[in-house]
mmCIF file of C-alpha atoms in Angstrom:
data_model
loop_
_atom_site.group_PDB
_atom_site.id
_atom_site.type_symbol
_atom_site.label_atom_id
_atom_site.label_comp_id
_atom_site.label_asym_id
_atom_site.label_seq_id
_atom_site.Cartn_x
_atom_site.Cartn_y
_atom_site.Cartn_z
ATOM 1 C CA MET O 30 55.544 175.691 4.070
ATOM 2 C CA LYS O 31 57.531 179.006 3.479
ATOM 3 C CA TYR O 32 54.048 180.991 3.508
ATOM 4 C CA LEU O 33 53.083 179.225 6.780
ATOM 5 C CA MET O 34 56.405 180.479 8.520
ATOM 6 C CA LEU O 35 55.742 183.778 7.142
ATOM 7 C CA PHE O 36 52.111 183.744 8.473
ATOM 8 C CA LEU O 37 53.592 182.639 11.880
ATOM 9 C CA TRP O 38 56.192 185.225 12.004
ATOM 10 C CA LEU O 39 53.847 188.034 11.124
ATOM 11 C CA PHE O 40 51.314 186.697 13.725
ATOM 12 C CA MET O 41 54.078 186.467 16.411
ATOM 13 C CA ALA O 42 55.274 190.183 15.644
ATOM 14 C CA SER O 43 51.713 191.362 15.868
ATOM 15 C CA SER O 44 51.216 189.554 19.302
ATOM 16 C CA VAL O 45 54.292 191.190 20.574
ATOM 17 C CA GLN O 46 53.110 194.651 19.334
ATOM 18 C CA ALA O 47 49.618 194.067 20.891
ATOM 19 C CA GLN O 48 51.156 193.339 24.203
ATOM 20 C CA VAL O 49 52.964 196.755 24.237
ATOM 21 C CA PHE O 50 51.138 199.152 26.783
ATOM 22 C CA PRO O 51 53.211 202.190 27.532
ATOM 23 C CA THR O 52 52.420 204.025 30.779
ATOM 24 C CA SER O 53 55.703 205.934 31.474
ATOM 25 C CA LEU O 54 57.000 208.905 29.938
ATOM 26 C CA GLY O 55 59.907 211.229 31.197
ATOM 27 C CA GLY O 56 60.087 209.355 34.436
ATOM 28 C CA ILE O 57 56.198 210.193 35.082
ATOM 29 C CA VAL O 58 53.703 207.369 35.202
ATOM 30 C CA LEU O 59 50.167 207.608 34.165
ATOM 31 C CA GLY O 60 47.686 206.430 36.779
ATOM 32 C CA GLU O 61 50.101 207.216 39.622
ATOM 33 C CA ASP O 62 49.257 209.861 42.318
ATOM 34 C CA ILE O 63 50.491 213.212 41.585
ATOM 35 C CA SER O 64 52.307 213.381 44.966
ATOM 36 C CA THR O 65 54.758 211.066 43.492
ATOM 37 C CA ILE O 66 56.255 213.843 41.379
ATOM 38 C CA HIS O 67 55.900 216.804 43.578
ATOM 39 C CA ASP O 68 59.566 217.167 43.553
ATOM 40 C CA ILE O 69 59.514 218.057 40.013
ATOM 41 C CA CYS O 70 56.307 220.188 39.691
ATOM 42 C CA SER O 71 56.266 223.823 40.035
ATOM 43 C CA MET O 72 53.391 223.785 42.682
ATOM 44 C CA HIS O 73 52.341 227.466 42.312
ATOM 45 C CA THR O 74 51.235 226.662 38.502
ATOM 46 C CA GLU O 75 48.568 224.432 39.587
ATOM 47 C CA ILE O 76 45.160 225.236 37.726
ATOM 48 C CA PRO O 77 41.735 223.847 37.025
ATOM 49 C CA LEU O 78 41.336 223.472 33.090
ATOM 50 C CA SER O 79 38.582 225.577 31.796
ATOM 51 C CA GLN O 80 37.692 223.264 28.849
ATOM 52 C CA GLU O 81 38.307 220.189 30.881
ATOM 53 C CA ARG O 82 36.802 220.732 34.269
ATOM 54 C CA HIS O 83 37.524 217.281 35.427
ATOM 55 C CA LEU O 84 41.158 217.906 35.236
ATOM 56 C CA MET O 85 43.773 220.009 37.127
ATOM 57 C CA GLU O 86 47.075 220.880 35.447
ATOM 58 C CA ILE O 87 50.321 221.605 36.751
ATOM 59 C CA GLN O 88 53.465 222.778 35.024
ATOM 60 C CA LEU O 89 56.692 220.476 35.446
ATOM 61 C CA MET O 90 60.128 222.238 36.414
ATOM 62 C CA PRO O 91 61.984 223.356 33.314
ATOM 63 C CA GLY O 92 64.685 220.692 32.067
ATOM 64 C CA HIS O 93 63.441 218.161 34.760
ATOM 65 C CA ALA O 94 65.057 215.577 32.737
ATOM 66 C CA PRO O 95 67.722 215.757 29.973
ATOM 67 C CA GLY O 96 66.339 216.480 26.548
ATOM 68 C CA ILE O 97 63.100 218.001 28.020
ATOM 69 C CA ARG O 98 62.662 221.767 28.025
ATOM 70 C CA SER O 99 59.223 222.130 29.773
ATOM 71 C CA GLY O 100 56.018 220.197 30.189
ATOM 72 C CA SER O 101 52.876 219.822 32.241
ATOM 73 C CA VAL O 102 50.878 217.091 33.848
ATOM 74 C CA ALA O 103 47.129 216.747 34.142
ATOM 75 C CA TYR O 104 45.500 214.881 36.924
ATOM 76 C CA ALA O 105 42.015 213.716 38.117
ATOM 77 C CA ASN O 106 39.633 216.260 39.654
ATOM 78 C CA CYS O 107 36.310 214.306 40.269
ATOM 79 C CA ASN O 108 36.370 210.866 41.329
ATOM 80 C CA GLU O 109 39.827 209.408 41.256
ATOM 81 C CA ILE O 110 41.351 212.514 42.445
ATOM 82 C CA GLY O 111 44.944 213.136 42.291
ATOM 83 C CA ARG O 112 45.674 210.171 39.619
ATOM 84 C CA ILE O 113 47.809 211.400 36.533
ATOM 85 C CA VAL O 114 45.746 211.461 33.396
ATOM 86 C CA ARG O 115 48.061 213.198 30.797
ATOM 87 C CA ILE O 116 51.628 213.959 30.363
ATOM 88 C CA LYS O 117 52.798 216.807 27.967
ATOM 89 C CA LEU O 118 56.535 217.274 27.315
ATOM 90 C CA LYS O 119 58.239 219.610 24.855
ATOM 91 C CA PHE O 120 61.844 218.506 23.844
ATOM 92 C CA ASP O 121 64.803 220.868 23.963
ATOM 93 C CA ASP O 122 65.834 220.103 20.293
ATOM 94 C CA ASP O 123 63.108 221.615 17.911
ATOM 95 C CA SER O 124 64.698 220.411 14.864
ATOM 96 C CA ARG O 125 62.957 218.631 12.097
ATOM 97 C CA GLN O 126 65.836 215.674 12.166
ATOM 98 C CA PHE O 127 65.184 215.260 15.919
ATOM 99 C CA PHE O 128 61.418 214.515 15.238
ATOM 100 C CA ASP O 129 62.335 212.205 12.290
ATOM 101 C CA ASN O 130 64.837 210.560 14.629
ATOM 102 C CA LEU O 131 62.249 210.121 17.296
ATOM 103 C CA LEU O 132 59.413 209.047 15.083
ATOM 104 C CA ALA O 133 61.673 206.178 13.601
ATOM 105 C CA ARG O 134 62.317 205.008 17.408
ATOM 106 C CA TYR O 135 58.546 205.211 18.032
ATOM 107 C CA ARG O 136 57.737 203.222 15.022
ATOM 108 C CA GLU O 137 60.117 200.735 15.985
ATOM 109 C CA ARG O 138 58.920 200.491 19.445
ATOM 110 C CA PHE O 139 55.161 200.768 18.802
ATOM 111 C CA GLY O 140 54.664 199.774 15.025
ATOM 112 C CA LYS O 141 52.836 201.793 12.415
ATOM 113 C CA PRO O 142 50.785 204.709 14.045
ATOM 114 C CA LEU O 143 47.019 204.332 14.211
ATOM 115 C CA GLU O 144 46.401 207.850 12.813
ATOM 116 C CA TRP O 145 47.766 210.924 11.095
ATOM 117 C CA ARG O 146 46.700 214.335 12.846
ATOM 118 C CA GLY O 147 48.808 216.777 11.149
ATOM 119 C CA ASP O 148 47.773 219.011 8.227
ATOM 120 C CA PRO O 149 48.189 218.781 4.429
ATOM 121 C CA PHE O 150 50.922 221.901 4.487
ATOM 122 C CA GLN O 151 52.835 220.182 7.445
ATOM 123 C CA THR O 152 52.842 223.149 9.504
ATOM 124 C CA VAL O 153 51.874 220.454 12.090
ATOM 125 C CA MET O 154 52.927 216.803 11.693
ATOM 126 C CA SER O 155 51.539 214.717 14.184
ATOM 127 C CA TRP O 156 51.149 210.785 14.523
ATOM 128 C CA LYS O 157 48.908 209.092 17.164
ATOM 129 C CA TRP O 158 48.936 205.661 18.626
ATOM 130 C CA SER O 159 46.337 203.883 20.631
ATOM 131 C CA PHE O 160 46.950 200.995 23.152
ATOM 132 C CA HIS O 161 44.694 198.745 25.144
ATOM 133 C CA ASP O 162 45.414 196.316 28.021
ATOM 134 C CA ASN O 163 43.389 193.204 29.190
ATOM 135 C CA ARG O 164 41.610 195.362 31.954
ATOM 136 C CA GLY O 165 40.000 197.678 29.470
ATOM 137 C CA GLU O 166 42.514 200.496 29.929
ATOM 138 C CA GLN O 167 43.374 202.753 27.039
ATOM 139 C CA VAL O 168 46.517 205.096 26.482
ATOM 140 C CA ASN O 169 46.794 207.378 23.588
ATOM 141 C CA LEU O 170 50.110 208.608 22.248
ATOM 142 C CA GLU O 171 50.774 211.545 20.114
ATOM 143 C CA LEU O 172 54.197 212.773 18.747
ATOM 144 C CA THR O 173 53.988 216.222 17.224
ATOM 145 C CA HIS O 174 56.605 218.495 15.075
ATOM 146 C CA SER O 175 54.949 222.096 14.625
ATOM 147 C CA ARG O 176 55.600 225.497 13.563
ATOM 148 C CA ASP O 177 53.874 228.669 14.017
ATOM 149 C CA ASP O 178 53.330 231.711 11.947
ATOM 150 C CA ASN O 179 56.823 233.098 12.726
ATOM 151 C CA SER O 180 58.448 229.721 11.698
ATOM 152 C CA LYS O 181 59.300 228.807 15.237
ATOM 153 C CA THR O 182 59.314 224.999 15.413
ATOM 154 C CA GLU O 183 58.594 222.662 18.281
ATOM 155 C CA ASN O 184 58.813 219.151 19.070
ATOM 156 C CA SER O 185 56.384 217.507 21.496
ATOM 157 C CA VAL O 186 54.789 214.346 22.766
ATOM 158 C CA LYS O 187 51.334 213.889 24.746
ATOM 159 C CA MET O 188 50.368 210.685 26.397
ATOM 160 C CA THR O 189 46.854 210.076 27.953
ATOM 161 C CA LEU O 190 45.226 207.640 29.978
ATOM 162 C CA ARG O 191 42.128 207.871 27.883
ATOM 163 C CA SER O 192 40.014 205.546 29.838
ATOM 164 C CA LEU O 193 40.612 207.518 32.998
ATOM 165 C CA TRP O 194 39.913 210.701 31.078
ATOM 166 C CA LEU O 195 36.673 209.391 29.977
ATOM 167 C CA ARG O 196 35.721 208.139 33.601
ATOM 168 C CA GLU O 197 36.647 211.590 35.101
ATOM 169 C CA ASP O 198 34.690 213.449 32.235
ATOM 170 C CA ALA O 199 31.572 211.402 32.783
ATOM 171 C CA CYS O 200 31.811 212.139 36.655
ATOM 172 C CA GLN O 201 32.119 215.939 36.019
ATOM 173 C CA ASP O 202 29.052 215.540 33.834
ATOM 174 C CA ALA O 203 26.819 213.813 36.342
ATOM 175 C CA LYS O 204 27.924 216.398 38.998
ATOM 176 C CA SER O 205 26.994 219.297 36.702
ATOM 177 C CA ALA O 206 23.726 217.697 35.733
ATOM 178 C CA SER O 207 22.589 217.497 39.462
ATOM 179 C CA ALA O 208 23.929 221.226 40.234
ATOM 180 C CA PRO O 209 20.890 223.526 40.855
ATOM 181 C CA GLY O 210 20.344 226.322 38.319
ATOM 182 C CA ARG O 211 22.321 224.509 35.585
ATOM 183 C CA ALA O 212 21.447 225.814 32.014
ATOM 184 C CA ASP O 213 21.346 222.946 29.332
ATOM 185 C CA GLY O 214 23.016 223.940 26.044
ATOM 186 C CA PRO O 215 24.163 227.333 24.494
ATOM 187 C CA THR O 216 22.510 230.675 25.173
ATOM 188 C CA PRO O 217 19.229 231.139 23.232
ATOM 189 C CA ALA O 218 19.814 233.201 20.134
ATOM 190 C CA HIS O 219 17.171 236.029 21.321
ATOM 191 C CA MET O 220 19.075 236.605 24.527
ATOM 192 C CA LEU O 221 22.402 237.070 22.831
ATOM 193 C CA ASP O 222 23.792 240.724 22.167
ATOM 194 C CA TYR O 223 26.191 240.121 19.332
ATOM 195 C CA ARG O 224 28.152 243.441 20.121
ATOM 196 C CA LEU O 225 29.738 241.451 22.994
ATOM 197 C CA LEU O 226 30.645 238.723 20.851
ATOM 198 C CA ILE O 227 32.314 240.525 17.735
ATOM 199 C CA PRO O 228 35.299 242.485 18.018
ATOM 200 C CA GLN O 229 34.554 246.215 17.780
#
């Protein structure tokens, strides 16, 4: 009976955990239209992302919410234009103590992280969670503490509506494939001038 009760408790706990599907961070909601947050965006910073051509990115106004120093929002730029795909925030407390405090709260809310994404030397400490809902949508969440070569530290969080990211990426690929004069793959080796690729 004791083991049955323990099993039921663990099952109920995991069921509650499975129902968690976060979509809001810093007062911003994934999947909503970018127009819903124009009042906290620095409109002149809006740019297309060179490595993610299916996304546009805009910077948030510094200190738009207590505890947040800065941040950015990326939104769809192909099929579901304007929908918020990713939220990145930097916290104004860069200390390791603050990171550990946040990590404990994240674990309490979301359970054990899915993946460690840091490095062995802990120059970057990053934990990732992934969530799915019953509509097939997926949200990825990463909490990170990092320091650079000058020992400057930073605490940040990134939340991505991954399913929307994938749909927009596929849309961009389809558009690129149909564009005239598109070259597939990297430049052939015989056409390269390595003098332009290597610092002189």
